[in-house]
Short mmCIF file of C-alpha atoms in Angstrom, two decimals:
data_model
loop_
_atom_site.label_atom_id
_atom_site.label_comp_id
_atom_site.label_asym_id
_atom_site.label_seq_id
_atom_site.Cartn_x
_atom_site.Cartn_y
_atom_site.Cartn_z
CA MET A 1 37.18 143.95 143.76
CA MET A 2 40.28 141.69 143.21
CA ASN A 3 42.80 142.51 140.60
CA PRO A 4 42.78 139.96 137.81
CA PHE A 5 45.38 137.31 138.23
CA LYS A 6 46.60 134.41 136.01
CA LEU A 7 46.57 130.93 137.45
CA GLY A 8 49.49 128.36 137.28
CA PHE A 9 50.92 125.35 139.02
CA LEU A 10 54.35 124.25 140.11
CA THR A 11 55.49 120.78 140.02
CA HIS A 12 58.58 119.12 141.58
CA VAL A 13 58.32 116.01 139.30
CA SER A 14 58.36 113.66 142.39
CA ALA A 15 58.95 110.26 141.41
CA ASP A 16 55.73 108.41 142.03
CA ALA A 17 56.87 105.51 139.62
CA GLU A 18 59.88 104.60 137.04
CA PRO A 19 60.94 107.58 135.47
CA LYS A 20 59.35 106.98 132.10
CA THR A 21 56.18 106.84 133.84
CA THR A 22 56.59 109.70 135.78
CA TYR A 23 57.38 111.77 133.01
CA LYS A 24 54.38 110.41 131.04
CA ASN A 25 52.09 111.52 133.95
CA LEU A 26 53.76 114.94 133.78
CA ILE A 27 52.44 115.42 130.42
CA SER A 28 49.10 114.25 131.69
CA LEU A 29 49.03 116.78 134.30
CA PHE A 30 49.73 119.58 131.97
CA VAL A 31 47.02 118.43 129.24
CA ALA A 32 44.64 118.23 132.37
CA ALA A 33 45.70 121.52 133.70
CA GLU A 34 45.07 123.32 130.20
CA LYS A 35 41.67 122.04 130.09
CA LEU A 36 40.78 123.40 133.30
CA GLY A 37 42.07 126.74 131.98
CA TYR A 38 45.49 127.06 133.91
CA GLU A 39 47.67 129.56 132.22
CA SER A 40 50.72 128.13 133.33
CA GLY A 41 52.76 125.19 134.46
CA TRP A 42 56.19 125.48 136.26
CA ILE A 43 58.78 122.76 136.63
CA ALA A 44 61.40 123.00 139.37
CA GLN A 45 64.95 121.74 138.53
CA HIS A 46 66.60 119.23 140.77
CA HIS A 47 70.02 118.18 140.13
CA LEU A 48 71.73 115.02 141.29
CA SER A 49 68.28 113.83 142.40
CA ARG A 50 67.78 110.78 144.73
CA GLY A 51 64.35 110.32 143.89
CA THR A 52 62.74 113.35 145.22
CA GLY A 53 62.78 115.33 142.05
CA LEU A 54 63.35 113.82 138.37
CA SER A 55 63.90 117.38 136.66
CA PRO A 56 67.56 118.25 136.15
CA SER A 57 66.41 119.40 132.60
CA PRO A 58 63.20 120.90 132.77
CA LEU A 59 63.22 122.45 129.14
CA LEU A 60 63.48 119.17 127.72
CA LEU A 61 60.46 117.86 129.80
CA LEU A 62 58.58 121.27 128.62
CA SER A 63 59.64 120.27 125.18
CA ALA A 64 57.61 116.93 125.35
CA ILE A 65 54.62 118.85 127.00
CA ALA A 66 54.60 121.56 124.42
CA ALA A 67 53.77 118.66 121.59
CA HIS A 68 50.81 117.84 123.78
CA THR A 69 49.30 121.21 124.73
CA GLN A 70 48.36 124.33 122.96
CA HIS A 71 47.75 127.28 125.44
CA ILE A 72 49.53 126.56 128.63
CA HIS A 73 52.53 128.45 129.21
CA LEU A 74 55.76 126.40 129.80
CA ALA A 75 57.80 127.59 132.55
CA THR A 76 60.81 126.93 134.81
CA GLY A 77 60.49 127.45 138.30
CA ILE A 78 63.25 127.84 138.87
CA THR A 79 66.48 127.09 136.57
CA VAL A 80 69.71 127.39 138.69
CA LEU A 81 71.65 130.09 136.71
CA PRO A 82 74.96 129.65 138.28
CA PHE A 83 74.96 126.07 136.95
CA GLU A 84 74.22 127.10 133.42
CA ASP A 85 76.08 128.31 130.34
CA PRO A 86 73.72 131.12 129.61
CA ILE A 87 74.34 131.38 126.04
CA ARG A 88 73.43 127.76 125.56
CA LEU A 89 70.66 128.36 128.01
CA GLY A 90 69.29 131.14 126.00
CA GLU A 91 69.62 128.90 122.84
CA ASP A 92 67.64 126.18 124.11
CA ALA A 93 64.86 128.44 125.33
CA THR A 94 64.80 130.09 122.26
CA VAL A 95 64.29 126.78 120.25
CA LEU A 96 61.53 125.94 122.65
CA ASN A 97 59.85 129.16 122.47
CA SER A 98 59.65 128.72 118.62
CA LEU A 99 58.38 125.19 118.97
CA SER A 100 55.53 126.26 121.27
CA ASP A 101 54.29 129.25 119.59
CA LYS A 102 55.82 131.60 122.22
CA ARG A 103 54.79 130.01 125.39
CA VAL A 104 57.95 129.95 127.29
CA GLN A 105 58.48 131.64 130.64
CA LEU A 106 61.95 131.43 131.94
CA GLY A 107 62.23 131.37 135.88
CA LEU A 108 65.88 131.81 137.30
CA GLY A 109 67.52 131.59 140.68
CA SER A 110 70.83 131.87 142.23
CA GLY A 111 70.27 128.25 143.97
CA GLY A 112 70.27 128.88 147.44
CA ALA A 113 68.26 125.79 148.45
CA ASN A 114 70.65 123.73 145.95
CA ILE A 115 73.66 123.99 148.44
CA VAL A 116 74.83 120.17 148.16
CA SER A 117 74.84 120.45 144.23
CA PHE A 118 77.39 123.30 143.94
CA PRO A 119 80.71 121.21 144.22
CA ALA A 120 79.40 119.04 141.35
CA PHE A 121 79.06 122.06 139.01
CA ASN A 122 82.62 123.45 140.71
CA VAL A 123 80.63 126.74 141.52
CA GLU A 124 81.34 128.30 144.92
CA TYR A 125 78.27 128.68 146.84
CA GLU A 126 79.33 131.80 148.69
CA LYS A 127 79.52 133.59 144.97
CA ARG A 128 76.41 132.46 143.98
CA SER A 129 74.73 135.80 143.88
CA ASP A 130 77.31 137.58 141.73
CA ILE A 131 77.49 134.76 139.50
CA PHE A 132 73.85 135.07 139.03
CA VAL A 133 73.92 138.74 138.10
CA SER A 134 77.05 138.18 135.73
CA LYS A 135 75.16 135.15 133.98
CA LEU A 136 71.68 137.04 133.95
CA ASN A 137 73.36 140.06 132.12
CA VAL A 138 74.79 137.75 129.47
CA LEU A 139 71.46 135.99 128.81
CA GLN A 140 69.50 139.30 128.89
CA ASN A 141 71.89 140.70 126.21
CA GLN A 142 71.73 137.54 124.30
CA PHE A 143 67.85 137.91 124.07
CA LYS A 144 67.78 141.64 123.37
CA ASN A 145 70.42 141.63 120.68
CA SER A 146 69.21 138.26 118.85
CA PRO A 147 67.90 138.84 115.50
CA LEU A 148 65.16 136.24 116.19
CA ALA A 149 61.94 137.60 117.30
CA ASP A 150 61.20 134.30 119.31
CA ALA A 151 64.42 135.27 121.38
CA GLN A 152 63.57 138.72 121.80
CA ASP A 153 60.00 137.74 123.01
CA LEU A 154 61.89 135.88 125.93
CA ARG A 155 63.51 138.77 127.16
CA LYS A 156 60.18 139.89 128.44
CA LYS A 157 59.44 136.61 129.98
CA LEU A 158 62.20 136.20 132.56
CA TRP A 159 61.55 135.84 136.13
CA HIS A 160 63.76 135.92 139.29
CA SER A 161 63.18 134.10 142.47
CA HIS A 162 64.89 135.74 145.50
CA SER A 163 64.61 135.84 149.27
CA THR A 164 66.39 139.13 149.95
CA LEU A 165 65.31 142.83 149.44
CA GLU A 166 68.48 143.33 147.35
CA GLY A 167 66.97 140.34 144.85
CA ALA A 168 63.49 142.06 145.05
CA VAL A 169 65.19 145.44 143.84
CA LEU A 170 67.26 143.66 141.04
CA ALA A 171 64.29 142.00 139.55
CA ALA A 172 62.30 145.30 139.39
CA HIS A 173 65.16 147.22 137.97
CA GLN A 174 65.79 144.47 135.30
CA GLY A 175 62.09 144.74 134.32
CA ASN A 176 61.73 140.99 134.92
CA GLY A 177 59.17 139.04 136.94
CA PHE A 178 59.47 138.16 140.78
CA LEU A 179 58.74 134.99 142.26
CA LEU A 180 58.05 134.28 145.79
CA GLY A 181 58.07 130.47 146.97
CA THR A 182 56.16 128.39 149.59
CA ALA A 183 58.91 127.69 152.21
CA VAL A 184 58.25 130.77 154.42
CA HIS A 185 57.84 131.05 158.07
CA ASN A 186 55.62 133.99 158.13
CA PRO A 187 54.42 135.67 154.75
CA ALA A 188 53.73 139.07 156.62
CA THR A 189 57.13 139.13 157.81
CA VAL A 190 59.30 137.26 155.27
CA GLN A 191 57.31 137.94 151.79
CA LYS A 192 55.47 141.04 152.44
CA PRO A 193 58.27 143.25 152.42
CA LEU A 194 59.83 141.51 149.37
CA ALA A 195 56.74 142.16 147.42
CA GLU A 196 56.27 145.62 148.51
CA THR A 197 59.76 146.32 147.72
CA TYR A 198 59.66 144.89 144.23
CA LEU A 199 56.47 146.84 143.38
CA ASN A 200 57.50 149.99 144.55
CA THR A 201 60.85 149.66 142.96
CA TRP A 202 59.39 148.97 139.51
CA ASP A 203 59.97 151.93 137.31
CA ASN A 204 59.55 150.60 133.67
CA ILE A 205 56.72 152.75 132.15
CA ASP A 206 56.39 150.20 128.99
CA GLU A 207 55.73 147.01 131.07
CA LYS A 208 53.81 146.02 134.23
CA PRO A 209 55.23 144.29 137.09
CA ARG A 210 55.02 140.37 137.25
CA LEU A 211 54.49 139.09 140.68
CA GLY A 212 54.19 135.35 140.96
CA ILE A 213 53.38 134.17 144.36
CA ILE A 214 53.57 130.27 144.98
CA ARG A 215 51.25 128.51 147.56
CA ALA A 216 50.80 124.82 148.65
CA VAL A 217 46.98 124.11 148.62
CA PHE A 218 45.72 120.72 149.40
CA PRO A 219 42.01 120.48 149.06
CA ALA A 220 40.39 117.29 150.75
CA THR A 221 36.90 116.60 152.68
CA ASP A 222 38.26 118.57 155.63
CA ARG A 223 41.34 119.73 157.51
CA GLN A 224 41.85 116.58 159.33
CA THR A 225 41.85 114.28 156.35
CA ALA A 226 44.14 116.94 154.56
CA GLN A 227 46.40 116.64 157.80
CA ARG A 228 46.30 112.92 157.72
CA GLU A 229 47.09 112.63 153.98
CA LEU A 230 50.01 114.82 154.14
CA ALA A 231 51.54 113.65 157.59
CA ALA A 232 53.95 111.04 156.06
CA ASP A 233 55.39 113.60 153.44
CA LEU A 234 55.63 116.57 155.76
CA LYS A 235 57.67 114.50 158.45
CA PRO A 236 61.20 115.46 157.12
CA PHE A 237 60.27 119.11 157.21
CA GLY A 238 59.99 118.85 160.87
CA GLU A 239 63.78 118.43 161.10
CA TRP A 240 64.31 121.06 158.48
CA LEU A 241 62.64 123.44 160.68
CA LYS A 242 64.69 122.57 163.45
CA ARG A 243 67.73 123.26 161.65
CA GLU A 244 66.72 126.44 160.52
CA LYS A 245 65.74 127.50 164.18
CA LEU A 246 62.21 127.93 163.18
CA ALA A 247 60.88 125.15 165.43
CA ALA A 248 62.06 123.10 168.56
CA GLY A 249 61.50 120.07 170.35
CA GLU A 250 58.43 117.58 168.91
CA VAL A 251 57.23 119.08 165.82
CA SER A 252 53.69 118.03 165.00
CA THR A 253 52.06 117.70 161.32
CA THR A 254 49.96 120.67 162.29
CA ASP A 255 53.10 122.87 163.25
CA ILE A 256 54.71 122.13 160.17
CA ILE A 257 51.73 123.00 158.01
CA ASP A 258 51.46 126.12 159.90
CA LYS A 259 54.90 127.06 159.49
CA LEU A 260 55.18 126.27 155.83
CA ASN A 261 52.00 128.06 155.11
CA VAL A 262 49.94 125.32 153.56
CA HIS A 263 46.50 126.09 152.73
CA HIS A 264 44.38 122.85 153.48
CA GLY A 265 41.14 121.48 154.07
CA SER A 266 37.58 122.03 152.64
CA VAL A 267 36.81 124.43 149.98
CA ASP A 268 35.57 126.87 152.60
CA ASP A 269 38.51 126.15 154.66
CA ILE A 270 41.10 127.00 151.75
CA THR A 271 38.96 129.98 150.73
CA SER A 272 39.02 131.51 154.14
CA SER A 273 42.58 130.74 154.63
CA LEU A 274 43.71 132.17 151.48
CA GLN A 275 41.63 135.30 152.17
CA LYS A 276 43.76 135.56 155.35
CA ASP A 277 47.13 135.54 153.58
CA PRO A 278 48.72 138.59 154.14
CA CYS A 279 50.87 138.45 150.98
CA LEU A 280 48.88 137.39 148.23
CA PHE A 281 45.54 138.61 146.47
CA GLY A 282 46.45 142.33 147.00
CA TYR A 283 49.86 141.79 145.47
CA LEU A 284 50.05 139.00 142.63
CA THR A 285 49.56 138.86 138.93
CA ASP A 286 50.08 135.42 139.01
CA PHE A 287 48.72 132.71 141.55
CA ILE A 288 50.77 129.40 141.11
CA VAL A 289 49.74 126.70 143.36
CA VAL A 290 51.49 123.31 144.51
CA VAL A 291 49.45 120.42 144.80
CA GLN A 292 51.48 117.55 145.14
CA SER A 293 53.55 116.06 148.10
CA ALA A 294 55.93 113.31 147.68
CA SER A 295 53.47 110.52 147.56
CA SER A 296 50.79 112.09 145.50
CA THR A 297 49.62 110.27 142.62
CA ILE A 298 48.63 111.98 139.18
CA ASP A 299 44.95 111.48 140.14
CA ASP A 300 45.61 113.21 143.37
CA ALA A 301 47.31 116.05 141.70
CA ILE A 302 44.57 116.39 138.94
CA ARG A 303 41.86 116.02 141.33
CA ARG A 304 43.23 118.97 143.32
CA LEU A 305 43.65 121.08 140.30
CA GLU A 306 40.04 120.42 139.31
CA ILE A 307 38.74 121.69 142.88
CA ILE A 308 40.83 124.70 142.86
CA ALA A 309 39.94 126.07 139.32
CA ASN A 310 36.57 125.09 139.63
CA GLU A 311 35.73 125.67 143.22
CA ILE A 312 38.06 128.19 144.78
CA VAL A 313 39.76 130.86 142.69
CA SER A 314 36.64 131.94 141.44
CA ASN A 315 35.92 133.20 144.82
CA PHE A 316 38.89 135.64 144.23
CA GLY A 317 37.67 136.71 140.57
CA TRP A 318 39.73 134.36 138.57
CA LYS A 319 38.79 133.76 134.89
CA SER A 320 40.92 131.96 132.60
CA LEU A 321 42.43 133.96 129.78
CA TYR A 322 41.64 131.16 127.28
CA SER A 323 38.96 128.65 127.03
CA GLY A 324 40.69 125.55 127.85
CA GLN A 325 37.44 123.45 128.38
#
């Protein structure tokens, strides 16, 4: 019997059109996900975008989405904390939490994947972890000591994204949720130790641990069709894998999909693939799917969300916490 879990999705807000249209499509995506019963939608933060991600201010986008939705939780996945003033971030998040009937989930990270943006914010990349901890303490104290109930509520809805055992321990000791992302070489050796360290370190008797695991899931007629649809968008990842010394020589689409742990193909293909994932349903409390590649249309994304909600996650015991349909 699988443990109960919540279903969410993550979007990088890729620019499939002019920004105004992209943002309107984003609202449509959240509305559609809510109707399907998804419990959360997560927006990644991208600074100094060159068109690959149009979300430097996810809380602003989520405030627009809040006006068109009722149930789905509004999450940042993640906000780069070293770039933020923690007091202003806390104030903005509190306002949105009030406007949305306490639906905000605040995901935070140190920005390891945003190395090119650090000079623009006058932040030293090598000191990002220490800066993260310092600003996290300010933010948590602000929420804890606020006279506003909506701010105090946010103290219980913080998440960390880390790729080290030290980060997993920090999240657990702070009583915060822990997010594990998609770009991993091998979930068994990279993510499973992180998940187990977080869960084994957790000692907050008043709260249960929250472990959100993010996976790219691309339903299609079959695996070959999915690979054709993904080929152009995944090609740049081949160079990234070689730079990270995770691959060498000519890197095929199949190689990239395997390295990035992308679950793809028919419903049966994906169900089988998810069952074999060594760091997933035996650990998570929140299953967060990525269904968009760079060239995905809004209709592509909604169709994939439908298939996942209606045909895949029920095989793992998922039932929506609210009636979104």
